[in-house]
């Protein structure tokens, strides 16, 4: 018995430390030498879910059914979480139907999965079937609607939650406040944006009234809301009054300064963040690199990245683009070459850099290297290389790219065919016939260019 308790504790410690592979190994060893109980199996399922390891999870599912451990609620719920995190809605629903007495966690997990992986109408139908709707259930449907872009519906659900007397928690307010900051893209929704802001202020007032204003997640959501409205002074005021600030808080403050073109304030915030012992992450460096116009700042961040050991590809890609903007192609290419696992954004960044800095041949060489690496170019990649061919007057290269560009078809062809407009009137006419329904404006420009030539 003591050995099993120790085993379960070791599994829990490994999971908390994100050592999922070691968790799998430990479970396999335990299974061969003893009889794991429902706590052991639940922990192993949690590790499989966190690692998105569906094969190992399926083996654990079979073991749970075979041994009868499936009857324990936390084993069944851990299995639901596994299938939800691996985006297998059909398996979530099938496993849920096999639970004899689903509890609140079971219903919440199923609803969260439906809200993320199915149309919102399906999630709403399920929501109406849930017998007892506590705060976590409401949070799941509100978040699901918000993530799908149905902010009006999410606000109505938040109001219904209040009318039903269900007490909102920090997660509710974090979702509602963050949702208020979403940019309203349709130009006809200016009036709606006023309503959204009003609702956000009401949610803030309720959070203060309920004593949740000290919660970091709620405060970060308020920062996000006011940042989205461009209220830099409100953001600064809330930020300065926060008793506890995490890296997300600092990132929001820095990005707010940057979006308002207050670069010096952003740099000062970054330095203060370091002095307070908060370690920057990829979003901190990415925001600074993306927005700064100062080569000195780029070089400073480059140096800090080297000393910190933060080498995530997302940051390195932004660093490459930053050096390209400052015409420092040698530095950009050195960083690009050092990236161990380049993605398409990496290749597009360096190709674009060579093009805009007057080195089309090197850009074309990198496009060729991209193809040799068996990475499929997208429309932007092809658009770049066709611009390179145009600047080089490389007619033969242009013809080579034209065929695969047409082969993919679809709306993404528009910028590619437009760049081919001056090469062949007959080919451009054919392209115009195929795509004028998709984007008349883009196609008309291509047609005019051909006619003038």
Tab-separated table of C-alpha atoms in Angstrom:
chain	number	residue	atom	x	y	z
A	1	UNK	CA	0.000	0.000	0.000
A	2	UNK	CA	2.805	2.399	0.927
A	3	UNK	CA	4.549	1.563	-2.334
A	4	UNK	CA	1.436	2.478	-4.318
A	5	UNK	CA	1.034	5.763	-2.446
A	6	UNK	CA	4.651	6.624	-3.192
A	7	UNK	CA	4.158	5.715	-6.847
A	8	UNK	CA	1.104	7.957	-7.138
A	9	UNK	CA	2.982	10.824	-5.492
A	10	UNK	CA	5.911	10.396	-7.885
A	11	UNK	CA	3.524	10.461	-10.847
A	12	UNK	CA	1.860	13.619	-9.544
A	13	UNK	CA	5.254	15.310	-9.099
A	14	UNK	CA	6.334	14.394	-12.634
A	15	UNK	CA	3.094	15.738	-14.100
A	16	UNK	CA	3.428	19.021	-12.206
A	17	UNK	CA	6.949	19.343	-13.622
A	18	UNK	CA	5.705	18.597	-17.174
A	19	UNK	CA	7.871	15.459	-17.366
A	20	UNK	CA	5.222	13.508	-19.218
A	21	UNK	CA	7.487	10.972	-20.931
A	22	UNK	CA	8.944	9.971	-17.575
A	23	UNK	CA	5.367	9.618	-16.300
A	24	UNK	CA	4.581	7.138	-19.076
A	25	UNK	CA	7.719	5.128	-18.304
A	26	UNK	CA	6.953	5.050	-14.586
A	27	UNK	CA	3.397	3.841	-15.207
A	28	UNK	CA	4.588	1.055	-17.519
A	29	UNK	CA	7.126	-0.086	-14.916
A	30	UNK	CA	4.491	0.047	-12.168
A	31	UNK	CA	2.040	-1.911	-14.301
A	32	UNK	CA	4.570	-4.694	-14.797
A	33	UNK	CA	5.510	-4.973	-11.110
A	34	UNK	CA	2.297	-4.145	-9.238
A	35	UNK	CA	-1.384	-3.322	-9.696
A	36	UNK	CA	-2.014	0.397	-10.298
A	37	UNK	CA	-5.179	1.772	-8.726
A	38	UNK	CA	-7.631	4.390	-10.000
A	39	UNK	CA	-5.419	7.248	-8.793
A	40	UNK	CA	-2.448	5.844	-10.717
A	41	UNK	CA	-4.503	5.456	-13.871
A	42	UNK	CA	-6.038	8.916	-13.539
A	43	UNK	CA	-2.557	10.439	-13.202
A	44	UNK	CA	-1.303	8.554	-16.262
A	45	UNK	CA	-4.318	9.751	-18.271
A	46	UNK	CA	-3.610	13.323	-17.180
A	47	UNK	CA	-0.017	12.987	-18.399
A	48	UNK	CA	-1.232	11.592	-21.736
A	49	UNK	CA	-3.709	14.468	-22.060
A	50	UNK	CA	-1.087	17.121	-21.295
A	51	UNK	CA	1.316	15.540	-23.804
A	52	UNK	CA	-1.504	15.073	-26.371
A	53	UNK	CA	-0.386	11.422	-26.615
A	54	UNK	CA	-3.523	9.810	-28.000
A	55	UNK	CA	-1.949	6.371	-28.627
A	56	UNK	CA	-0.849	5.927	-25.016
A	57	UNK	CA	-4.175	7.384	-23.893
A	58	UNK	CA	-6.122	4.827	-25.927
A	59	UNK	CA	-4.103	2.029	-24.317
A	60	UNK	CA	-4.944	3.444	-20.888
A	61	UNK	CA	-8.619	3.612	-21.898
A	62	UNK	CA	-8.581	-0.071	-22.789
A	63	UNK	CA	-6.851	-0.852	-19.484
A	64	UNK	CA	-9.510	1.120	-17.573
A	65	UNK	CA	-12.338	-0.819	-19.211
A	66	UNK	CA	-10.604	-4.178	-18.796
A	67	UNK	CA	-9.845	-3.665	-15.088
A	68	UNK	CA	-13.114	-1.969	-14.185
A	69	UNK	CA	-11.312	1.217	-13.082
A	70	UNK	CA	-13.456	3.089	-15.604
A	71	UNK	CA	-16.221	3.124	-12.967
A	72	UNK	CA	-14.287	5.659	-10.874
A	73	UNK	CA	-15.418	9.167	-11.756
A	74	UNK	CA	-11.974	10.763	-11.788
A	75	UNK	CA	-10.700	8.093	-14.213
A	76	UNK	CA	-13.645	8.707	-16.548
A	77	UNK	CA	-13.210	12.480	-16.274
A	78	UNK	CA	-9.470	12.233	-16.955
A	79	UNK	CA	-10.296	10.265	-20.091
A	80	UNK	CA	-12.769	12.940	-21.186
A	81	UNK	CA	-10.032	15.550	-20.737
A	82	UNK	CA	-7.644	13.445	-22.814
A	83	UNK	CA	-9.998	13.280	-25.791
A	84	UNK	CA	-10.942	16.953	-25.412
A	85	UNK	CA	-7.304	18.085	-25.434
A	86	UNK	CA	-6.584	15.941	-28.496
A	87	UNK	CA	-9.573	17.542	-30.266
A	88	UNK	CA	-11.452	14.251	-30.654
A	89	UNK	CA	-15.033	15.351	-30.032
A	90	UNK	CA	-16.574	12.062	-31.183
A	91	UNK	CA	-14.546	10.164	-28.567
A	92	UNK	CA	-15.466	12.704	-25.886
A	93	UNK	CA	-19.167	12.223	-26.623
A	94	UNK	CA	-18.849	8.432	-26.815
A	95	UNK	CA	-16.917	8.248	-23.538
A	96	UNK	CA	-19.435	10.560	-21.864
A	97	UNK	CA	-22.353	8.282	-22.767
A	98	UNK	CA	-20.534	5.398	-21.055
A	99	UNK	CA	-20.359	7.236	-17.710
A	100	UNK	CA	-23.079	5.873	-15.417
A	101	UNK	CA	-23.523	9.032	-13.322
A	102	UNK	CA	-21.784	12.025	-14.922
A	103	UNK	CA	-20.859	14.674	-12.384
A	104	UNK	CA	-20.399	18.436	-12.748
A	105	UNK	CA	-16.853	18.018	-14.068
A	106	UNK	CA	-18.039	15.520	-16.698
A	107	UNK	CA	-20.692	17.911	-18.009
A	108	UNK	CA	-18.285	20.859	-18.005
A	109	UNK	CA	-15.608	18.947	-19.912
A	110	UNK	CA	-18.124	17.790	-22.522
A	111	UNK	CA	-19.542	21.298	-22.921
A	112	UNK	CA	-16.075	22.869	-23.234
A	113	UNK	CA	-15.151	20.364	-25.938
A	114	UNK	CA	-18.392	21.022	-27.845
A	115	UNK	CA	-17.923	24.782	-27.554
A	116	UNK	CA	-14.407	24.539	-29.007
A	117	UNK	CA	-14.840	21.788	-31.592
A	118	UNK	CA	-18.462	22.036	-32.779
A	119	UNK	CA	-20.771	24.788	-34.055
A	120	UNK	CA	-21.965	27.089	-31.287
A	121	UNK	CA	-25.564	25.921	-31.823
A	122	UNK	CA	-24.531	22.390	-30.852
A	123	UNK	CA	-22.913	23.679	-27.658
A	124	UNK	CA	-26.017	25.722	-26.803
A	125	UNK	CA	-28.261	22.680	-27.249
A	126	UNK	CA	-26.049	20.703	-24.885
A	127	UNK	CA	-25.995	23.609	-22.422
A	128	UNK	CA	-29.804	23.507	-22.242
A	129	UNK	CA	-29.674	19.781	-21.352
A	130	UNK	CA	-27.331	20.159	-18.367
A	131	UNK	CA	-29.366	19.595	-15.173
A	132	UNK	CA	-27.307	21.736	-12.774
A	133	UNK	CA	-25.535	24.714	-14.271
A	134	UNK	CA	-22.919	26.015	-11.868
A	135	UNK	CA	-20.327	28.730	-12.587
A	136	UNK	CA	-17.915	26.414	-14.432
A	137	UNK	CA	-20.672	25.380	-16.865
A	138	UNK	CA	-21.592	29.006	-17.550
A	139	UNK	CA	-17.915	29.863	-17.993
A	140	UNK	CA	-17.526	27.082	-20.558
A	141	UNK	CA	-20.407	28.279	-22.753
A	142	UNK	CA	-19.508	31.982	-22.397
A	143	UNK	CA	-15.878	31.301	-23.305
A	144	UNK	CA	-16.919	29.062	-26.182
A	145	UNK	CA	-19.164	31.746	-27.680
A	146	UNK	CA	-16.479	34.390	-27.167
A	147	UNK	CA	-13.798	32.285	-28.856
A	148	UNK	CA	-16.089	31.726	-31.858
A	149	UNK	CA	-16.620	35.489	-32.251
A	150	UNK	CA	-20.182	35.567	-30.894
A	151	UNK	CA	-19.459	38.303	-28.345
A	152	UNK	CA	-23.062	39.552	-28.271
A	153	UNK	CA	-24.335	36.076	-27.427
A	154	UNK	CA	-21.618	35.693	-24.797
A	155	UNK	CA	-22.682	38.954	-23.133
A	156	UNK	CA	-26.316	37.832	-23.120
A	157	UNK	CA	-25.307	34.562	-21.467
A	158	UNK	CA	-23.326	36.508	-18.865
A	159	UNK	CA	-26.444	38.554	-18.081
A	160	UNK	CA	-28.577	35.376	-17.946
A	161	UNK	CA	-26.070	33.898	-15.517
A	162	UNK	CA	-26.557	36.878	-13.227
A	163	UNK	CA	-30.355	36.729	-13.526
A	164	UNK	CA	-30.269	33.056	-12.530
A	165	UNK	CA	-28.390	33.997	-9.370
A	166	UNK	CA	-25.224	32.090	-10.297
A	167	UNK	CA	-22.225	33.812	-8.755
A	168	UNK	CA	-19.599	34.722	-11.328
A	169	UNK	CA	-16.002	33.900	-10.437
A	170	UNK	CA	-12.614	35.224	-11.518
A	171	UNK	CA	-12.675	33.132	-14.704
A	172	UNK	CA	-16.045	34.578	-15.719
A	173	UNK	CA	-14.861	38.152	-15.306
A	174	UNK	CA	-11.526	37.448	-16.988
A	175	UNK	CA	-13.372	36.145	-20.059
A	176	UNK	CA	-15.951	38.948	-20.197
A	177	UNK	CA	-13.424	41.730	-19.671
A	178	UNK	CA	-10.994	40.317	-22.236
A	179	UNK	CA	-13.828	39.926	-24.723
A	180	UNK	CA	-14.661	43.611	-24.407
A	181	UNK	CA	-11.340	44.530	-25.960
A	182	UNK	CA	-11.814	42.626	-29.192
A	183	UNK	CA	-11.416	44.790	-32.255
A	184	UNK	CA	-14.675	45.262	-34.153
A	185	UNK	CA	-13.603	44.870	-37.744
A	186	UNK	CA	-16.833	45.771	-39.541
A	187	UNK	CA	-16.993	49.519	-40.094
A	188	UNK	CA	-20.765	49.489	-39.527
A	189	UNK	CA	-20.420	48.406	-35.899
A	190	UNK	CA	-19.171	51.638	-34.319
A	191	UNK	CA	-22.295	51.923	-32.186
A	192	UNK	CA	-21.865	48.324	-31.072
A	193	UNK	CA	-18.339	49.131	-29.854
A	194	UNK	CA	-19.810	51.693	-27.434
A	195	UNK	CA	-22.148	49.035	-26.048
A	196	UNK	CA	-19.255	46.588	-25.699
A	197	UNK	CA	-17.201	49.139	-23.790
A	198	UNK	CA	-20.140	49.911	-21.506
A	199	UNK	CA	-20.599	46.215	-20.750
A	200	UNK	CA	-16.909	45.929	-19.969
A	201	UNK	CA	-17.074	48.781	-17.478
A	202	UNK	CA	-20.105	47.140	-15.819
A	203	UNK	CA	-18.179	43.870	-15.515
A	204	UNK	CA	-15.238	45.751	-14.019
A	205	UNK	CA	-17.507	47.387	-11.424
A	206	UNK	CA	-18.965	44.000	-10.465
A	207	UNK	CA	-15.498	42.472	-10.150
A	208	UNK	CA	-14.493	45.281	-7.786
A	209	UNK	CA	-17.706	44.861	-5.777
A	210	UNK	CA	-17.111	41.125	-5.388
A	211	UNK	CA	-13.549	41.613	-4.185
A	212	UNK	CA	-11.987	40.029	-7.275
A	213	UNK	CA	-9.968	43.106	-8.165
A	214	UNK	CA	-6.918	41.606	-6.436
A	215	UNK	CA	-6.955	38.599	-8.768
A	216	UNK	CA	-4.153	38.765	-11.336
A	217	UNK	CA	-6.269	37.115	-14.061
A	218	UNK	CA	-9.095	39.650	-13.613
A	219	UNK	CA	-6.683	42.583	-13.519
A	220	UNK	CA	-4.939	41.328	-16.655
A	221	UNK	CA	-8.307	41.061	-18.379
A	222	UNK	CA	-9.065	44.681	-17.442
A	223	UNK	CA	-5.673	45.739	-18.789
A	224	UNK	CA	-6.445	43.903	-22.035
A	225	UNK	CA	-9.855	45.550	-22.287
A	226	UNK	CA	-8.607	49.114	-21.841
A	227	UNK	CA	-5.591	48.441	-24.042
A	228	UNK	CA	-7.950	47.380	-26.824
A	229	UNK	CA	-9.759	50.710	-26.486
A	230	UNK	CA	-6.453	52.617	-26.639
A	231	UNK	CA	-6.932	53.914	-23.071
A	232	UNK	CA	-3.246	54.030	-22.214
A	233	UNK	CA	-3.697	56.132	-19.073
A	234	UNK	CA	-6.371	53.773	-17.725
A	235	UNK	CA	-4.101	50.815	-18.428
A	236	UNK	CA	-1.213	52.497	-16.647
A	237	UNK	CA	-3.415	53.389	-13.658
A	238	UNK	CA	-4.713	49.836	-13.191
A	239	UNK	CA	-1.237	48.424	-13.731
A	240	UNK	CA	0.368	50.682	-11.127
A	241	UNK	CA	-2.309	49.802	-8.550
A	242	UNK	CA	-1.887	46.046	-8.987
A	243	UNK	CA	-0.362	44.459	-5.896
A	244	UNK	CA	0.725	41.412	-7.884
A	245	UNK	CA	1.879	41.455	-11.513
A	246	UNK	CA	2.967	38.539	-13.655
A	247	UNK	CA	4.674	38.387	-17.042
A	248	UNK	CA	1.288	38.717	-18.788
A	249	UNK	CA	0.629	41.995	-16.946
A	250	UNK	CA	3.965	43.411	-18.066
A	251	UNK	CA	3.471	42.206	-21.643
A	252	UNK	CA	0.109	43.987	-21.857
A	253	UNK	CA	1.626	47.183	-20.475
A	254	UNK	CA	4.557	47.054	-22.904
A	255	UNK	CA	2.368	46.266	-25.933
A	256	UNK	CA	-0.013	49.097	-24.972
A	257	UNK	CA	2.838	51.592	-24.985
A	258	UNK	CA	4.061	50.238	-28.314
A	259	UNK	CA	0.670	50.421	-30.024
A	260	UNK	CA	0.444	54.069	-28.924
A	261	UNK	CA	3.956	54.723	-30.333
A	262	UNK	CA	5.406	55.268	-26.847
A	263	UNK	CA	8.515	53.216	-27.498
A	264	UNK	CA	10.624	54.836	-24.775
A	265	UNK	CA	7.949	54.045	-22.178
A	266	UNK	CA	7.849	50.453	-23.409
A	267	UNK	CA	11.620	50.075	-23.038
A	268	UNK	CA	11.524	51.594	-19.544
A	269	UNK	CA	8.744	49.164	-18.591
A	270	UNK	CA	10.831	46.284	-19.879
A	271	UNK	CA	13.831	47.390	-17.804
A	272	UNK	CA	11.643	47.821	-14.717
A	273	UNK	CA	10.184	44.374	-15.312
A	274	UNK	CA	13.681	42.892	-15.229
A	275	UNK	CA	14.572	44.814	-12.072
A	276	UNK	CA	11.503	43.368	-10.333
A	277	UNK	CA	12.672	39.864	-11.138
A	278	UNK	CA	10.032	39.016	-13.765
A	279	UNK	CA	11.556	36.927	-16.544
A	280	UNK	CA	10.466	38.077	-20.045
A	281	UNK	CA	9.016	35.502	-22.412
A	282	UNK	CA	8.729	35.224	-26.176
A	283	UNK	CA	5.769	37.621	-26.252
A	284	UNK	CA	7.767	40.318	-24.461
A	285	UNK	CA	10.638	40.163	-26.926
A	286	UNK	CA	8.352	39.630	-29.898
A	287	UNK	CA	6.338	42.780	-29.124
A	288	UNK	CA	9.449	44.917	-28.717
A	289	UNK	CA	11.101	43.589	-31.870
A	290	UNK	CA	7.973	43.898	-33.975
A	291	UNK	CA	7.299	47.517	-33.046
A	292	UNK	CA	10.687	49.130	-32.536
A	293	UNK	CA	12.254	51.464	-35.088
A	294	UNK	CA	15.566	51.474	-33.242
A	295	UNK	CA	18.415	49.268	-34.406
A	296	UNK	CA	20.000	49.769	-30.993
A	297	UNK	CA	16.952	48.199	-29.328
A	298	UNK	CA	17.030	45.277	-31.776
A	299	UNK	CA	20.695	44.647	-31.018
A	300	UNK	CA	20.061	44.945	-27.270
A	301	UNK	CA	17.269	42.357	-27.430
A	302	UNK	CA	19.444	40.109	-29.602
A	303	UNK	CA	22.139	40.216	-26.931
A	304	UNK	CA	19.616	39.506	-24.163
A	305	UNK	CA	18.216	36.550	-26.089
A	306	UNK	CA	21.701	35.093	-26.414
A	307	UNK	CA	22.325	35.358	-22.668
A	308	UNK	CA	18.852	34.176	-21.627
A	309	UNK	CA	18.871	31.085	-23.824
A	310	UNK	CA	15.373	31.863	-25.145
A	311	UNK	CA	15.583	30.489	-28.674
A	312	UNK	CA	11.947	29.876	-29.588
A	313	UNK	CA	11.437	30.008	-33.319
A	314	UNK	CA	8.672	32.631	-33.047
A	315	UNK	CA	11.111	35.094	-31.458
A	316	UNK	CA	13.935	34.283	-33.868
A	317	UNK	CA	11.639	34.842	-36.855
A	318	UNK	CA	10.696	38.296	-35.560
A	319	UNK	CA	14.377	39.038	-34.895
A	320	UNK	CA	15.238	38.119	-38.497
A	321	UNK	CA	12.484	40.431	-39.768
A	322	UNK	CA	13.688	43.241	-37.481
A	323	UNK	CA	17.239	43.054	-38.831
A	324	UNK	CA	15.856	42.935	-42.377
A	325	UNK	CA	13.903	46.155	-41.725
A	326	UNK	CA	17.143	47.816	-40.637
A	327	UNK	CA	19.003	46.550	-43.734
A	328	UNK	CA	21.296	44.370	-41.624
A	329	UNK	CA	21.089	41.336	-43.860
A	330	UNK	CA	24.314	39.778	-42.608
A	331	UNK	CA	22.949	39.628	-39.056
A	332	UNK	CA	19.534	38.501	-40.312
A	333	UNK	CA	21.020	35.660	-42.339
A	334	UNK	CA	23.292	34.553	-39.488
A	335	UNK	CA	20.286	34.198	-37.183
A	336	UNK	CA	18.220	32.513	-39.898
A	337	UNK	CA	21.015	30.013	-40.584
A	338	UNK	CA	21.265	29.173	-36.882
A	339	UNK	CA	17.553	28.292	-36.580
A	340	UNK	CA	17.547	24.481	-36.278
A	341	UNK	CA	13.973	23.783	-37.420
A	342	UNK	CA	12.904	26.497	-39.829
A	343	UNK	CA	9.208	26.912	-40.582
A	344	UNK	CA	7.589	28.664	-43.530
A	345	UNK	CA	7.566	31.995	-41.679
A	346	UNK	CA	11.349	31.710	-41.260
A	347	UNK	CA	11.842	31.227	-44.996
A	348	UNK	CA	9.386	33.947	-45.998
A	349	UNK	CA	11.088	36.403	-43.619
A	350	UNK	CA	14.569	35.947	-45.085
A	351	UNK	CA	13.325	35.843	-48.697
A	352	UNK	CA	11.361	39.057	-48.121
A	353	UNK	CA	14.412	40.637	-46.477
A	354	UNK	CA	16.664	39.914	-49.432
A	355	UNK	CA	14.036	41.240	-51.834
A	356	UNK	CA	13.361	44.541	-50.055
A	357	UNK	CA	17.081	45.169	-49.519
A	358	UNK	CA	17.973	44.795	-53.183
A	359	UNK	CA	19.393	41.255	-53.203
A	360	UNK	CA	16.963	39.357	-55.458
A	361	UNK	CA	19.442	36.621	-56.409
A	362	UNK	CA	20.023	35.653	-52.771
A	363	UNK	CA	16.270	35.717	-52.256
A	364	UNK	CA	15.754	33.330	-55.146
A	365	UNK	CA	18.481	31.047	-53.795
A	366	UNK	CA	16.648	30.868	-50.470
A	367	UNK	CA	13.383	30.050	-52.232
A	368	UNK	CA	15.178	27.181	-53.984
A	369	UNK	CA	16.524	26.045	-50.613
A	370	UNK	CA	12.974	26.162	-49.228
A	371	UNK	CA	11.831	23.763	-51.944
A	372	UNK	CA	14.801	21.474	-51.325
A	373	UNK	CA	13.819	21.384	-47.649
A	374	UNK	CA	10.438	20.028	-48.840
A	375	UNK	CA	8.500	22.882	-47.255
A	376	UNK	CA	5.414	23.805	-49.238
A	377	UNK	CA	5.361	27.512	-50.150
A	378	UNK	CA	2.179	29.490	-49.643
A	379	UNK	CA	0.747	32.294	-51.765
A	380	UNK	CA	2.948	34.867	-50.026
A	381	UNK	CA	6.092	32.815	-50.764
A	382	UNK	CA	5.182	32.580	-54.439
A	383	UNK	CA	4.296	36.269	-54.563
A	384	UNK	CA	7.744	37.104	-53.174
A	385	UNK	CA	9.637	34.929	-55.626
A	386	UNK	CA	7.665	36.300	-58.567
A	387	UNK	CA	8.567	39.823	-57.466
A	388	UNK	CA	12.178	38.670	-57.340
A	389	UNK	CA	11.911	37.243	-60.848
A	390	UNK	CA	10.357	40.481	-62.045
A	391	UNK	CA	13.155	42.570	-60.559
A	392	UNK	CA	15.748	40.268	-62.124
A	393	UNK	CA	13.898	40.214	-65.446
A	394	UNK	CA	14.250	36.458	-65.135
A	395	UNK	CA	11.631	35.351	-67.606
A	396	UNK	CA	12.670	31.706	-67.419
A	397	UNK	CA	12.326	31.644	-63.650
A	398	UNK	CA	8.945	33.312	-63.908
A	399	UNK	CA	7.615	30.637	-66.211
A	400	UNK	CA	8.822	27.925	-63.847
A	401	UNK	CA	6.909	29.425	-60.935
A	402	UNK	CA	3.778	30.164	-62.956
A	403	UNK	CA	2.690	26.556	-63.363
A	404	UNK	CA	2.659	25.467	-59.701
A	405	UNK	CA	1.059	28.767	-58.776
A	406	UNK	CA	-1.885	28.064	-61.063
A	407	UNK	CA	-2.080	24.428	-59.973
A	408	UNK	CA	-3.127	25.243	-56.396
A	409	UNK	CA	-5.999	27.457	-57.516
A	410	UNK	CA	-8.401	29.288	-55.224
A	411	UNK	CA	-8.581	32.826	-53.864
A	412	UNK	CA	-4.926	32.753	-52.751
A	413	UNK	CA	-4.006	32.849	-56.435
A	414	UNK	CA	-4.971	36.499	-56.806
A	415	UNK	CA	-1.680	38.169	-55.751
A	416	UNK	CA	0.300	35.566	-57.697
A	417	UNK	CA	-1.604	36.014	-60.943
A	418	UNK	CA	-1.512	39.796	-60.563
A	419	UNK	CA	2.289	39.716	-60.474
A	420	UNK	CA	2.271	37.604	-63.621
A	421	UNK	CA	0.116	40.159	-65.396
A	422	UNK	CA	2.907	41.784	-67.390
A	423	UNK	CA	4.379	38.464	-68.575
A	424	UNK	CA	1.717	37.238	-70.949
A	425	UNK	CA	-1.528	38.917	-71.952
A	426	UNK	CA	-3.088	35.615	-72.959
A	427	UNK	CA	-2.225	33.956	-69.664
A	428	UNK	CA	-3.427	36.947	-67.664
A	429	UNK	CA	-6.707	37.013	-69.575
A	430	UNK	CA	-7.235	33.369	-68.639
A	431	UNK	CA	-6.445	34.143	-65.033
A	432	UNK	CA	-8.874	37.082	-65.146
A	433	UNK	CA	-11.668	34.849	-66.420
A	434	UNK	CA	-11.117	32.387	-63.596
A	435	UNK	CA	-10.926	34.785	-60.694
A	436	UNK	CA	-12.987	37.923	-61.355
A	437	UNK	CA	-15.847	36.607	-59.208
A	438	UNK	CA	-13.527	36.126	-56.227
A	439	UNK	CA	-11.938	39.567	-56.098
A	440	UNK	CA	-12.966	42.065	-58.757
A	441	UNK	CA	-10.701	44.827	-57.480
A	442	UNK	CA	-7.510	42.756	-57.496
A	443	UNK	CA	-8.345	41.198	-60.862
A	444	UNK	CA	-9.222	44.517	-62.478
A	445	UNK	CA	-5.826	45.920	-61.525
A	446	UNK	CA	-4.126	42.977	-63.204
A	447	UNK	CA	-6.245	43.403	-66.321
A	448	UNK	CA	-5.481	47.130	-66.533
A	449	UNK	CA	-1.751	46.466	-66.169
A	450	UNK	CA	-1.874	44.033	-69.088
A	451	UNK	CA	-3.867	46.368	-71.286
A	452	UNK	CA	-1.484	49.266	-70.700
A	453	UNK	CA	1.535	47.092	-71.494
